[in-house]
Structure formats: C-alpha cells, structure tokens
Short mmCIF file of C-alpha atoms and ligand atoms in Angstrom, two decimals:
data_model
loop_
_atom_site.label_atom_id
_atom_site.label_comp_id
_atom_site.label_asym_id
_atom_site.label_seq_id
_atom_site.Cartn_x
_atom_site.Cartn_y
_atom_site.Cartn_z
CA MET A 505 50.71 30.15 33.00
CA SER A 506 47.19 31.49 33.12
CA ASP A 507 45.78 32.61 36.43
CA ILE A 508 43.00 30.03 36.35
CA VAL A 509 45.46 27.15 35.78
CA GLN A 510 47.49 28.16 38.83
CA PHE A 511 44.26 28.64 40.80
CA ILE A 512 43.23 25.05 39.95
CA ARG A 513 46.64 23.56 40.72
CA ASP A 514 46.71 25.14 44.17
CA LEU A 515 43.03 24.42 44.91
CA PRO A 516 42.47 21.79 47.65
CA LYS A 517 40.57 19.05 45.81
CA VAL A 518 38.47 15.94 46.44
CA GLU A 519 38.05 13.04 44.02
CA LEU A 520 34.81 11.01 44.08
CA HIS A 521 34.95 9.02 40.85
CA LEU A 522 38.13 7.04 40.30
CA HIS A 523 38.46 3.41 39.27
CA ILE A 524 41.72 2.29 40.82
CA GLU A 525 42.28 -0.16 37.93
CA GLY A 526 41.90 2.82 35.59
CA SER A 527 44.94 4.45 37.19
CA LEU A 528 47.23 1.70 35.85
CA GLU A 529 49.82 3.64 33.85
CA PRO A 530 51.51 1.81 30.95
CA GLU A 531 54.90 1.98 32.72
CA LEU A 532 53.51 0.10 35.73
CA MET A 533 51.66 -2.29 33.40
CA PHE A 534 55.01 -3.26 31.84
CA ALA A 535 56.76 -3.53 35.21
CA LEU A 536 54.03 -5.81 36.62
CA ALA A 537 53.93 -7.91 33.44
CA GLN A 538 57.65 -8.50 33.85
CA ARG A 539 57.42 -9.15 37.60
CA ASN A 540 54.58 -11.66 37.12
CA LYS A 541 55.95 -13.14 33.86
CA ILE A 542 52.86 -12.26 31.85
CA ASP A 543 52.86 -11.59 28.12
CA ILE A 544 51.13 -8.38 27.08
CA PRO A 545 50.24 -7.63 23.47
CA PHE A 546 52.29 -4.40 23.32
CA LYS A 547 55.97 -3.80 22.65
CA SER A 548 56.36 -0.36 24.21
CA VAL A 549 54.70 2.26 26.38
CA GLU A 550 54.15 4.32 23.23
CA GLU A 551 52.34 1.42 21.59
CA VAL A 552 50.09 1.08 24.64
CA ARG A 553 49.21 4.77 24.60
CA ALA A 554 48.53 4.64 20.85
CA ALA A 555 45.94 1.91 21.52
CA TYR A 556 44.00 4.29 23.77
CA ASP A 557 41.82 5.64 21.00
CA PHE A 558 38.22 4.88 21.86
CA GLY A 559 34.99 5.33 19.90
CA ASN A 560 32.75 4.50 22.84
CA LEU A 561 32.64 3.02 26.36
CA GLN A 562 32.92 -0.61 25.21
CA ASP A 563 36.10 0.10 23.19
CA PHE A 564 37.65 1.37 26.39
CA LEU A 565 36.33 -1.42 28.62
CA ASP A 566 37.82 -4.10 26.35
CA ILE A 567 41.28 -2.65 26.82
CA TYR A 568 40.71 -1.81 30.51
CA TYR A 569 39.88 -5.44 31.38
CA GLN A 570 42.87 -6.62 29.35
CA GLY A 571 45.15 -4.16 31.17
CA MET A 572 44.13 -5.30 34.64
CA ASN A 573 45.30 -8.84 33.82
CA VAL A 574 48.82 -7.90 35.01
CA LEU A 575 47.48 -7.36 38.56
CA ARG A 576 48.01 -10.61 40.45
CA THR A 577 49.47 -10.18 43.93
CA GLU A 578 48.66 -8.14 47.00
CA GLN A 579 51.80 -6.10 46.31
CA ASP A 580 50.55 -5.34 42.77
CA PHE A 581 47.35 -3.83 44.16
CA TYR A 582 49.37 -1.95 46.75
CA ASP A 583 51.73 -0.53 44.10
CA LEU A 584 48.81 0.45 41.86
CA THR A 585 47.01 2.28 44.66
CA TRP A 586 50.15 3.87 46.07
CA ALA A 587 51.09 5.23 42.63
CA TYR A 588 47.66 6.87 42.34
CA LEU A 589 47.81 8.34 45.85
CA THR A 590 51.29 9.83 45.45
CA ARG A 591 50.29 11.30 42.13
CA VAL A 592 47.14 13.01 43.42
CA ALA A 593 48.77 14.08 46.68
CA GLY A 594 51.13 16.07 44.41
CA GLU A 595 48.05 17.76 42.93
CA ASN A 596 46.74 18.85 46.33
CA VAL A 597 43.96 16.24 46.39
CA GLN A 598 43.08 15.84 50.06
CA HIS A 599 40.41 13.16 50.06
CA VAL A 600 39.49 10.38 47.62
CA GLU A 601 36.58 7.94 47.35
CA ILE A 602 37.74 5.24 45.00
CA PHE A 603 36.16 2.31 43.18
CA PHE A 604 37.49 -1.16 42.67
CA ASP A 605 36.10 -3.93 40.45
CA PRO A 606 36.53 -7.21 42.39
CA GLN A 607 34.83 -9.29 39.67
CA GLY A 608 37.51 -8.16 37.22
CA HIS A 609 39.97 -10.05 39.43
CA THR A 610 38.09 -12.91 41.07
CA GLY A 611 36.88 -13.90 37.58
CA ARG A 612 40.51 -14.65 36.64
CA GLY A 613 41.44 -16.44 39.84
CA VAL A 614 42.74 -13.62 42.05
CA ALA A 615 41.29 -13.84 45.57
CA PHE A 616 38.97 -11.08 46.79
CA GLU A 617 41.18 -10.64 49.87
CA THR A 618 44.35 -10.22 47.77
CA VAL A 619 42.74 -7.27 45.99
CA LEU A 620 41.22 -5.73 49.10
CA ASP A 621 44.33 -6.14 51.28
CA GLY A 622 46.64 -4.50 48.74
CA ILE A 623 44.33 -1.54 48.13
CA THR A 624 43.54 -0.92 51.79
CA ARG A 625 47.19 -1.21 52.90
CA ALA A 626 48.03 1.57 50.43
CA LEU A 627 45.04 3.66 51.53
CA ASP A 628 46.20 3.36 55.16
CA ASP A 629 49.69 4.50 54.13
CA GLY A 630 48.13 7.32 52.12
CA LYS A 631 46.52 8.67 55.24
CA LYS A 632 49.65 8.25 57.39
CA LYS A 633 52.34 9.37 54.95
CA LEU A 634 50.55 11.66 52.48
CA ASN A 635 47.70 13.03 54.60
CA VAL A 636 45.21 11.89 51.92
CA THR A 637 42.06 10.45 53.50
CA SER A 638 39.95 7.91 51.62
CA LYS A 639 36.87 5.72 51.37
CA LEU A 640 36.53 2.56 49.30
CA ILE A 641 33.56 1.63 47.09
CA MET A 642 33.13 -1.81 45.54
CA CYS A 643 31.53 -1.82 42.09
CA PHE A 644 29.52 -4.61 40.49
CA LEU A 645 30.15 -5.25 36.80
CA ARG A 646 26.74 -4.73 35.23
CA HIS A 647 27.47 -6.90 32.17
CA LEU A 648 27.64 -9.89 34.54
CA SER A 649 24.63 -11.52 36.18
CA GLU A 650 22.62 -10.50 39.22
CA GLU A 651 23.69 -13.77 40.84
CA ASP A 652 27.37 -12.97 40.31
CA ALA A 653 26.83 -9.56 41.91
CA MET A 654 25.03 -11.20 44.87
CA GLN A 655 27.96 -13.55 45.42
CA THR A 656 30.36 -10.62 45.28
CA LEU A 657 28.27 -8.75 47.83
CA ALA A 658 28.42 -11.80 50.10
CA GLN A 659 32.23 -11.75 49.81
CA ALA A 660 32.27 -8.13 50.99
CA LEU A 661 30.13 -8.66 54.11
CA PRO A 662 33.04 -9.52 56.44
CA TYR A 663 34.82 -6.32 55.36
CA LYS A 664 32.31 -3.57 56.13
CA ASP A 665 35.04 -1.81 58.09
CA LYS A 666 37.02 -1.44 54.83
CA ILE A 667 34.32 -1.08 52.18
CA LEU A 668 31.93 1.82 52.72
CA GLY A 669 29.77 1.60 49.66
CA VAL A 670 28.82 -0.33 46.55
CA GLY A 671 28.48 0.92 42.98
CA LEU A 672 27.62 -0.23 39.48
CA ASP A 673 29.89 0.12 36.44
CA SER A 674 30.94 -1.44 33.10
CA SER A 675 28.81 -1.66 29.90
CA GLU A 676 25.76 0.50 30.54
CA VAL A 677 23.41 0.16 27.56
CA GLY A 678 21.43 -3.09 27.80
CA HIS A 679 22.21 -3.47 31.52
CA PRO A 680 19.81 -1.08 33.29
CA PRO A 681 20.00 -0.42 37.03
CA SER A 682 16.76 -2.40 37.55
CA LYS A 683 18.75 -5.58 36.80
CA PHE A 684 20.46 -5.04 40.18
CA ALA A 685 17.54 -3.77 42.28
CA ARG A 686 17.63 -6.79 44.62
CA VAL A 687 21.40 -6.63 45.02
CA PHE A 688 21.23 -2.97 45.97
CA GLU A 689 18.32 -3.62 48.34
CA LYS A 690 20.42 -6.22 50.15
CA ALA A 691 23.48 -3.92 50.14
CA ARG A 692 21.39 -1.11 51.63
CA ALA A 693 20.00 -3.43 54.31
CA GLU A 694 23.59 -4.38 55.17
CA GLY A 695 24.44 -0.71 55.66
CA PHE A 696 26.46 0.05 52.53
CA LEU A 697 26.16 3.46 50.90
CA LEU A 698 25.09 3.30 47.27
CA VAL A 699 26.22 4.82 43.99
CA ALA A 700 25.76 3.82 40.34
CA HIS A 701 27.04 4.84 36.93
CA ALA A 702 23.96 6.08 35.08
CA GLY A 703 23.34 8.36 32.12
CA GLU A 704 26.90 8.08 30.81
CA GLU A 705 25.82 6.36 27.58
CA GLY A 706 22.47 5.12 28.87
CA PRO A 707 19.21 7.09 28.61
CA PRO A 708 17.60 9.26 31.32
CA GLU A 709 15.34 6.29 32.22
CA TYR A 710 18.43 4.55 33.64
CA VAL A 711 19.04 7.55 35.91
CA TRP A 712 15.41 7.39 37.08
CA GLU A 713 15.87 3.69 37.83
CA ALA A 714 19.10 4.32 39.72
CA ILE A 715 17.35 6.93 41.89
CA ASP A 716 13.99 5.23 42.41
CA GLN A 717 14.86 1.54 42.32
CA LEU A 718 18.45 1.40 43.54
CA LYS A 719 17.95 4.36 45.92
CA ILE A 720 21.45 5.62 45.31
CA ASP A 721 23.14 8.35 47.34
CA ARG A 722 25.16 9.76 44.41
CA ILE A 723 25.08 9.44 40.60
CA ASP A 724 28.25 8.62 38.67
CA HIS A 725 28.35 10.65 35.42
CA GLY A 726 24.63 11.41 34.95
CA ASN A 727 25.28 13.54 31.84
CA ARG A 728 22.19 12.39 30.00
CA SER A 729 19.93 13.46 32.88
CA LEU A 730 19.85 16.88 31.22
CA GLU A 731 17.74 15.44 28.38
CA ASP A 732 14.84 15.20 30.84
CA ASP A 733 13.76 18.45 32.54
CA ILE A 734 11.72 16.69 35.22
CA LEU A 735 14.64 14.45 36.06
CA SER A 736 16.99 17.44 36.25
CA GLU A 737 14.55 19.14 38.64
CA ARG A 738 14.35 16.00 40.76
CA ILE A 739 18.16 15.83 40.99
CA VAL A 740 18.24 19.47 42.14
CA GLN A 741 15.41 18.94 44.65
CA ASP A 742 17.09 15.86 46.13
CA GLY A 743 20.45 17.62 46.31
CA MET A 744 21.82 14.58 44.51
CA ALA A 745 25.45 14.95 43.46
CA LEU A 746 26.77 14.00 40.02
CA THR A 747 30.37 12.78 39.75
CA VAL A 748 31.22 14.20 36.34
CA CYS A 749 34.37 13.17 34.45
CA PRO A 750 35.23 15.67 31.68
CA LEU A 751 38.26 14.01 30.02
CA SER A 752 36.56 10.61 30.20
CA ASN A 753 33.51 12.08 28.47
CA LEU A 754 35.71 13.45 25.71
CA LYS A 755 37.77 10.26 25.23
CA LEU A 756 34.67 8.03 25.19
CA CYS A 757 32.80 10.36 22.82
CA VAL A 758 30.08 11.12 25.38
CA VAL A 759 30.74 14.73 24.35
CA LYS A 760 31.99 15.72 20.88
CA ASP A 761 34.23 18.48 22.12
CA MET A 762 34.95 20.01 25.50
CA GLN A 763 33.21 23.24 24.56
CA LYS A 764 29.97 21.23 24.40
CA HIS A 765 30.46 19.71 27.84
CA PRO A 766 27.27 20.06 29.99
CA LEU A 767 29.09 20.92 33.25
CA LYS A 768 28.32 24.64 33.17
CA LYS A 769 24.69 23.93 32.34
CA MET A 770 24.53 21.58 35.33
CA LEU A 771 25.85 24.31 37.62
CA ASP A 772 23.44 26.86 36.15
CA LEU A 773 20.53 24.51 36.84
CA GLY A 774 21.64 24.14 40.46
CA ILE A 775 22.80 20.54 40.11
CA LYS A 776 25.51 19.52 42.56
CA ALA A 777 28.10 18.66 39.91
CA THR A 778 31.65 17.63 40.76
CA VAL A 779 34.84 17.11 38.71
CA ASN A 780 36.67 13.77 38.69
CA SER A 781 39.07 11.72 36.59
CA ASP A 782 37.39 8.27 36.18
CA ASP A 783 40.29 6.31 34.59
CA PRO A 784 43.15 8.81 34.42
CA ALA A 785 45.78 6.48 32.94
CA TYR A 786 43.49 5.84 29.97
CA PHE A 787 41.93 9.25 29.48
CA GLY A 788 44.99 11.48 29.65
CA GLY A 789 44.68 13.33 32.92
CA TYR A 790 44.28 13.30 36.68
CA MET A 791 42.34 15.86 38.72
CA ASN A 792 44.17 19.03 37.70
CA ASP A 793 43.95 18.17 34.01
CA ASN A 794 40.22 17.50 34.29
CA TYR A 795 39.53 20.80 36.03
CA ILE A 796 41.81 22.71 33.65
CA ALA A 797 40.37 21.14 30.48
CA VAL A 798 36.76 21.85 31.36
CA ALA A 799 37.37 25.26 32.97
CA THR A 800 39.33 26.46 29.96
CA ALA A 801 36.86 25.14 27.38
CA LEU A 802 33.79 26.51 29.17
CA GLY A 803 35.36 29.70 30.48
CA LEU A 804 34.58 28.85 34.10
CA SER A 805 35.23 31.54 36.71
CA LYS A 806 37.09 31.08 39.99
CA GLN A 807 33.69 31.18 41.70
CA ASP A 808 32.48 28.32 39.45
CA ILE A 809 35.58 26.33 40.35
CA LEU A 810 35.06 26.96 44.05
CA THR A 811 31.43 25.83 43.67
CA LEU A 812 32.65 22.59 42.09
CA ALA A 813 35.15 22.05 44.90
CA ARG A 814 32.49 22.78 47.56
CA ASN A 815 30.07 20.40 45.83
CA SER A 816 32.67 17.64 46.04
CA ILE A 817 33.11 18.12 49.77
CA GLU A 818 29.34 18.15 50.38
CA ALA A 819 29.00 14.99 48.30
CA THR A 820 31.65 12.98 50.15
CA PHE A 821 30.68 10.11 52.41
CA LEU A 822 32.63 11.70 55.27
CA ASP A 823 31.07 12.54 58.62
CA ASP A 824 30.54 16.17 59.61
CA ALA A 825 33.98 16.51 61.23
CA GLY A 826 35.67 15.13 58.10
CA LYS A 827 33.73 17.52 55.86
CA LYS A 828 34.48 20.46 58.14
CA ARG A 829 38.23 19.84 57.92
CA LEU A 830 38.02 19.96 54.11
CA PHE A 831 35.70 22.99 54.07
CA ASP A 832 38.03 24.89 56.41
CA ASN A 833 40.99 24.25 54.08
CA LEU A 834 38.97 25.25 51.03
CA GLU A 835 37.53 28.43 52.54
CA ALA A 836 40.98 29.50 53.74
CA TYR A 837 42.23 29.02 50.18
CA ALA A 838 39.24 30.90 48.72
CA LEU A 839 39.89 33.90 50.99
CA LYS A 840 43.54 33.99 50.04
CA ALA A 841 43.31 33.31 46.33
CA ALA A 842 39.94 34.26 44.87
N1 LIG B 2013 34.63 1.17 34.45
C1 LIG B 2013 35.72 1.94 34.47
N2 LIG B 2013 35.44 3.14 33.94
C2 LIG B 2013 34.14 3.13 33.59
C3 LIG B 2013 33.25 4.08 33.00
N3 LIG B 2013 33.64 5.30 32.66
N4 LIG B 2013 31.99 3.70 32.78
C4 LIG B 2013 31.59 2.49 33.11
N5 LIG B 2013 32.36 1.58 33.66
C5 LIG B 2013 33.63 1.88 33.90
ZN1 LIG B 2014 33.50 5.49 36.07
#
C-alpha cells in the first residue's frame, strides 16, 4: 500500500458534507423494503448498483428520492444513521456535520419528528459509543416552493437544540439561491447557521447570491466559483470554506476525470477547501476513498492533506473547545506521521 494511502487512512478526519439519505447502502435498502413490505424496482443489490450510472445531478436525484422511499419508521432512520456512523468511525472520522432532507419524507407522509428522532438518537449513540461528535443541518429542497420551505422551517423551530443549521440542496439549475432569500433571512433571525449548495452545476452567479443574499457561513461544493476570479478572491478574503466532494463530482460529471479536479487549484488560491463524501452509497466511497481518489489523481502531498484536514476543523460549527480537541488530535498525528 502506498505511503499516502496509509497516511490518509490513519488521518483523523472531519466530514462536513454528507446527506444521511445518501448513505443508504443497497443492502440496507433491501432489508428496509422487506421490513416495511415495500416493493422496490430492483431484484438484487448488483442490479441496484448497476443503476447508479449518472449523467448529471438530476439523474442521481431521481434515484436518490426513489431510494429514500424505504425509510418509514423512527427505527429506519436510526439504522440508516447508525450504519453511517459505524462506517466512518472505522475510518477515523472524529466529527461529522450531516444533512437531512425532511421534505423528502414529510412529502410522502412520514412525520418530521419520526425522521428527526431516529437520526438524533443515533447521533447521541455515536457520541457515547463511537466517540464521533456531530451536528445536524436541515436542508430545503430547492425544486420545491419557497412556501414549502417556510413551512418546513416552522416545523424545525421547536427543535433548535437538535438542528444547528439549515441548508439548500436538490436540483440547482433553475432554482437560484435568491428564491429562498426570505426563508434564509427568517432562519438566520431564528439563530440557525446557514449553508447552501452552490456552484455544483449552477453558475458563479448562484455562489454570489448564496453569499450576498442568503448570507451563508459555508458553501457546499462551490466548484464553479473558480470561473470568476473576483468571486474566488472574495471567498479567500471572507475565509469562506468550500465543502468539496471529489467522488460525487466525478459520478455526476461535474468533472470529466479526477485529474481535472479543481481541488489543488483551490488550495493554491488560498481557498479553504475541504474533502467530503456527499452521498457515499451512491458515489462509491466514504471519506477515505474521497481523500485517496483526489490525492492520488492530483499528486497531493502530505502537507496538502494536512491542510485539507485543518481546513475541515476550522470550518466546523463547533465551539473553540470542540475545535481545539480536534486540532490537538490532528497536530499530534502530523508530528508523528508527516
Ligand atoms: N442532494 C443530495 N446530494 C446532492 C447533491 N450532490 N447536490 C444537490 N442536492 C443533493
Ligand atoms: Zn450535497
């Protein structure tokens, strides 16, 4: 095994861009379909994996929303989240900030509380039993209306102790951040931290809108920001982090091949880029695989990898004590292994 692969596997890591519904592995999909007596249009795990061949974001989203249909009970959401946490704990991921898509569930009759209770019960166990700390971010589906997002925000208000932030995901092109400016203004006034997917498929203007109109604290993806030099400079000046997802970018054809991935360019520009998995069950890899794929393709050094890991810690929504704990672990590792 190459030195850099071992270095990545042993590296203490943080994940900041993970859709919990995108961690639904085909094996669990089948088990939940059986448990809940739901028909799914696949005969085998192999058939499911063969369907994961996407030309763009929408191809993926169609199958992602179909997949989440097997999630019905509080225990289903617990099992989904617990499977993700045990998996990443085994990869030395120490802290996660994860997304969930309540409208993907309430829209098919599953109660908001069923989703939230299952996820948060697993997150609590993750802290107690796996020593993985976490924060939860609720995303609005941008292909739905502003009014639908407002109603979803209202549902979250009693649970500010469980939901730290709000985000924006789903079909980007045609649904600019400005569509949700009022929702984000209200969320900010209520004290939620703010993130948004922007510049994944959408143009740099969407990233400008996310920064200036939504007033986000962190950008999810942000790849296309590099097409605009002034925007790139602004991102550097603001110290705004980008939650980059290399294998997702490859699977959704945001990049043609990994050697053309903009991550190294982001680092060279001084952008606070981070590595994340997005929807690992659909894109073929969790944290280690994402780091390894991009580091190998771009020839990243151990110092580059440490910069990425430090960026992730700085970009967390943890308080200073929480960040310090992670930094101490990382710097001890860097001294030993670099
Ligand atoms: N929902 C889940 N994964 C997503 C992605 N990569 N982009 C937009 N919405 C998503
Ligand atoms: Zn995403």
